[in-house]
Backbone as ProteinMPNN parsed JSONL, in Angstrom:
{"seq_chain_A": "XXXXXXXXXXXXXXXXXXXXXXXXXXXXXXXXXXXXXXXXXXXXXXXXXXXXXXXX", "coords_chain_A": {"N_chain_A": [[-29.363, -34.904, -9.645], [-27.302, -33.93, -6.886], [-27.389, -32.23, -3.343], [-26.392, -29.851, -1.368], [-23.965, -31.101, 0.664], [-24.837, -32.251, 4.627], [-22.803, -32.699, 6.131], [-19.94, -31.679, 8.076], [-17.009, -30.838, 6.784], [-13.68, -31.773, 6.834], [-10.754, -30.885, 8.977], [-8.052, -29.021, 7.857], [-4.748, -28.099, 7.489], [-3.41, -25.022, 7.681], [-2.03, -22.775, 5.1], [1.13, -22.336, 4.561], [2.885, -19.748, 6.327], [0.813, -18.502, 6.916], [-0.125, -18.567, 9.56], [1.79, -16.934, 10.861], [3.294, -14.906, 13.205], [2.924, -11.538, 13.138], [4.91, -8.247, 13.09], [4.308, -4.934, 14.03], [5.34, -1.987, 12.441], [6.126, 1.022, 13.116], [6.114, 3.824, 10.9], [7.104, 6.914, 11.51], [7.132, 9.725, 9.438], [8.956, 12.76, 9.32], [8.112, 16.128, 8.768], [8.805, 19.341, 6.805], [7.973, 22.42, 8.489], [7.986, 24.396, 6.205], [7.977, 22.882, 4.035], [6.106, 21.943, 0.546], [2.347, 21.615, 0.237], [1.536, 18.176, -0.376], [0.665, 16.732, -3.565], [-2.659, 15.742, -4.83], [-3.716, 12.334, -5.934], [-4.607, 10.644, -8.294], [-7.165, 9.462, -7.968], [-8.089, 11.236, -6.342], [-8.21, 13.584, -7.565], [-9.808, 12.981, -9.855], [-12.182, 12.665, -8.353], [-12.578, 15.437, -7.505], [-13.204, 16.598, -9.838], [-15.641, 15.421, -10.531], [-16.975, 16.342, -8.537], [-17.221, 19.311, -9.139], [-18.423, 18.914, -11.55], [-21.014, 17.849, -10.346], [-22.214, 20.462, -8.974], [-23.042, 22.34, -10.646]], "CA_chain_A": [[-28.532, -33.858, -9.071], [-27.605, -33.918, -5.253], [-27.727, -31.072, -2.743], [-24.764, -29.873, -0.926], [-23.8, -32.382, 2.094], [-25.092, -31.694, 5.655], [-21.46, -33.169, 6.956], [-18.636, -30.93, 8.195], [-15.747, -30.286, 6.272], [-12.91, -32.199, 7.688], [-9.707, -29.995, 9.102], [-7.087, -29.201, 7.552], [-3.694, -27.724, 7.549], [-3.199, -23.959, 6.995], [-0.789, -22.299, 3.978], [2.9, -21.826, 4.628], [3.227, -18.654, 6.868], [-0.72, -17.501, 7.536], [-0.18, -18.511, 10.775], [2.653, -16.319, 11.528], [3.02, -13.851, 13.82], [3.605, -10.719, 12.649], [5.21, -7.175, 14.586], [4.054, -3.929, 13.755], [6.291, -1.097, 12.862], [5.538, 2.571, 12.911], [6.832, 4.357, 9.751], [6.742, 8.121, 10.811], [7.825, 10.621, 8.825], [8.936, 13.954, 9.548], [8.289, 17.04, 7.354], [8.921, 20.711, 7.706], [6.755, 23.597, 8.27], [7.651, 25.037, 5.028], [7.514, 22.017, 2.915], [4.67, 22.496, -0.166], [1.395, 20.251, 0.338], [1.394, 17.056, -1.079], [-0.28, 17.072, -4.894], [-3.381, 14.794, -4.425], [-3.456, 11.048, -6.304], [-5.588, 10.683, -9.295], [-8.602, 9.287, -7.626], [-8.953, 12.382, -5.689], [-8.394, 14.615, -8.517], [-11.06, 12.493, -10.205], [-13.38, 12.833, -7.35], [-12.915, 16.469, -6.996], [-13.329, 16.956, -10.982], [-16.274, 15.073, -10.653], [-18.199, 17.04, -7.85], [-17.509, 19.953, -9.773], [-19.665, 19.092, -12.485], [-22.631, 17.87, -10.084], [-22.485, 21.24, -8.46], [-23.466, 23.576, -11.811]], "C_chain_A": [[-28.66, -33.919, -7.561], [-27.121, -32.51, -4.765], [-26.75, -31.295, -1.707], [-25.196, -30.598, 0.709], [-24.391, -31.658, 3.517], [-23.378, -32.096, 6.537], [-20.584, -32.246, 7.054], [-17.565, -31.141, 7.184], [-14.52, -30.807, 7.086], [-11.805, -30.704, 7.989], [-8.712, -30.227, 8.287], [-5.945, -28.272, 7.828], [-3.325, -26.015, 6.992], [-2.194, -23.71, 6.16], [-0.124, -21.809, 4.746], [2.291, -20.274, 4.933], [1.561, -17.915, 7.285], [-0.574, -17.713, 8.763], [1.396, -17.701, 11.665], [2.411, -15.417, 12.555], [3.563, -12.606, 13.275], [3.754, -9.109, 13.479], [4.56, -5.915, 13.584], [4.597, -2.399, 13.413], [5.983, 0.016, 12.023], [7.233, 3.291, 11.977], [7.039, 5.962, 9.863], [7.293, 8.976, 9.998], [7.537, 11.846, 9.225], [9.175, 15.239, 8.389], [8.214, 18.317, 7.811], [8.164, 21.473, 7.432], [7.05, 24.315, 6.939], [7.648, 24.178, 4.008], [5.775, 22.1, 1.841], [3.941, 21.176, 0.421], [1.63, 19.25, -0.824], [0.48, 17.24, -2.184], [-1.233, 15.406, -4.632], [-3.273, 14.165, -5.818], [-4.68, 11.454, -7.365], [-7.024, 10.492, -9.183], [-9.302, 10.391, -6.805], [-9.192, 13.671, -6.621], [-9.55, 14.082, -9.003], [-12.42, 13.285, -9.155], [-13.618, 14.425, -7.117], [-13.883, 17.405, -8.501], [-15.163, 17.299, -10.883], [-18.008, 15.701, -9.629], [-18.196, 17.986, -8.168], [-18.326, 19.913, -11.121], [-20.577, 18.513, -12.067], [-22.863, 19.576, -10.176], [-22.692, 22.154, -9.422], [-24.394, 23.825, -11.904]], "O_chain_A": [[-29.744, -33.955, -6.978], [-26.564, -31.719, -5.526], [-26.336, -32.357, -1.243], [-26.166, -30.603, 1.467], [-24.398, -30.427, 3.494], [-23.1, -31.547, 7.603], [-20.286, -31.796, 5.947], [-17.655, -32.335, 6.901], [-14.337, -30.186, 8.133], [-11.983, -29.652, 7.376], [-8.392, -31.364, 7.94], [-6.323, -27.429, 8.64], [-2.964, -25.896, 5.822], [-1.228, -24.445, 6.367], [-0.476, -20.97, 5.575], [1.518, -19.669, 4.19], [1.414, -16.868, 7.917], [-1.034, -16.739, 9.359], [1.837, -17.953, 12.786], [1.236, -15.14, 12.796], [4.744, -12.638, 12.932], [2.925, -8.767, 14.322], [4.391, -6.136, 12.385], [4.222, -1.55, 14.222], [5.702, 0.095, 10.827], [8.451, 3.304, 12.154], [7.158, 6.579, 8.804], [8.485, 8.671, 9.959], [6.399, 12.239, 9.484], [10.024, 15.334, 7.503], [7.726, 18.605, 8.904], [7.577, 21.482, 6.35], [6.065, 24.952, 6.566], [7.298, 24.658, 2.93], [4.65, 22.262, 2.313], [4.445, 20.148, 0.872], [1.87, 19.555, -1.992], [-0.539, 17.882, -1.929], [-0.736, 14.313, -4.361], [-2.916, 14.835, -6.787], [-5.48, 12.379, -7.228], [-7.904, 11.011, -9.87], [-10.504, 10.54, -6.589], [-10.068, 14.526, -6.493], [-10.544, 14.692, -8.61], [-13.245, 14.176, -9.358], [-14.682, 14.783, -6.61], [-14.723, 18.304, -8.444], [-15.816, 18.336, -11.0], [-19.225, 15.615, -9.794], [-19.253, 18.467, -7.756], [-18.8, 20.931, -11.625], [-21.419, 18.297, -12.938], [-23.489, 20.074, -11.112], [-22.439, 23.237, -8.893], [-24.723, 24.691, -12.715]]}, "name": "protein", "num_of_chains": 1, "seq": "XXXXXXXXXXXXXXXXXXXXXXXXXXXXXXXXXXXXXXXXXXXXXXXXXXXXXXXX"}
């Protein structure tokens, strides 16, 4: 059994598009003062479930 090489790794060629450049574009959204709150995602319901039954 041999033991991994001390030699570099030649170069090679990156995958189609990793070397792109890419722009950044701001999504905001506007919402109104009387709009209801957002109903939280399952992992936070989880999480909230879940610190209610440490805290007993």
């Amino acid at each position: 059994m041999t033991g991994p090489s001390s030699g570099p790794r030649g170069e090679h060629a990156p995958a189609p598009g990793v070397t792109w450049q890419t722009e950044l574009v701001r999504t905001e959204q506007l919402v109104n003062d009387d709009a209801p709150d957002p109903q939280p995602n399952r992992a936070t319901r989880r999480a909230l479930k879940r610190a209610a039954r440490r805290n007993r």
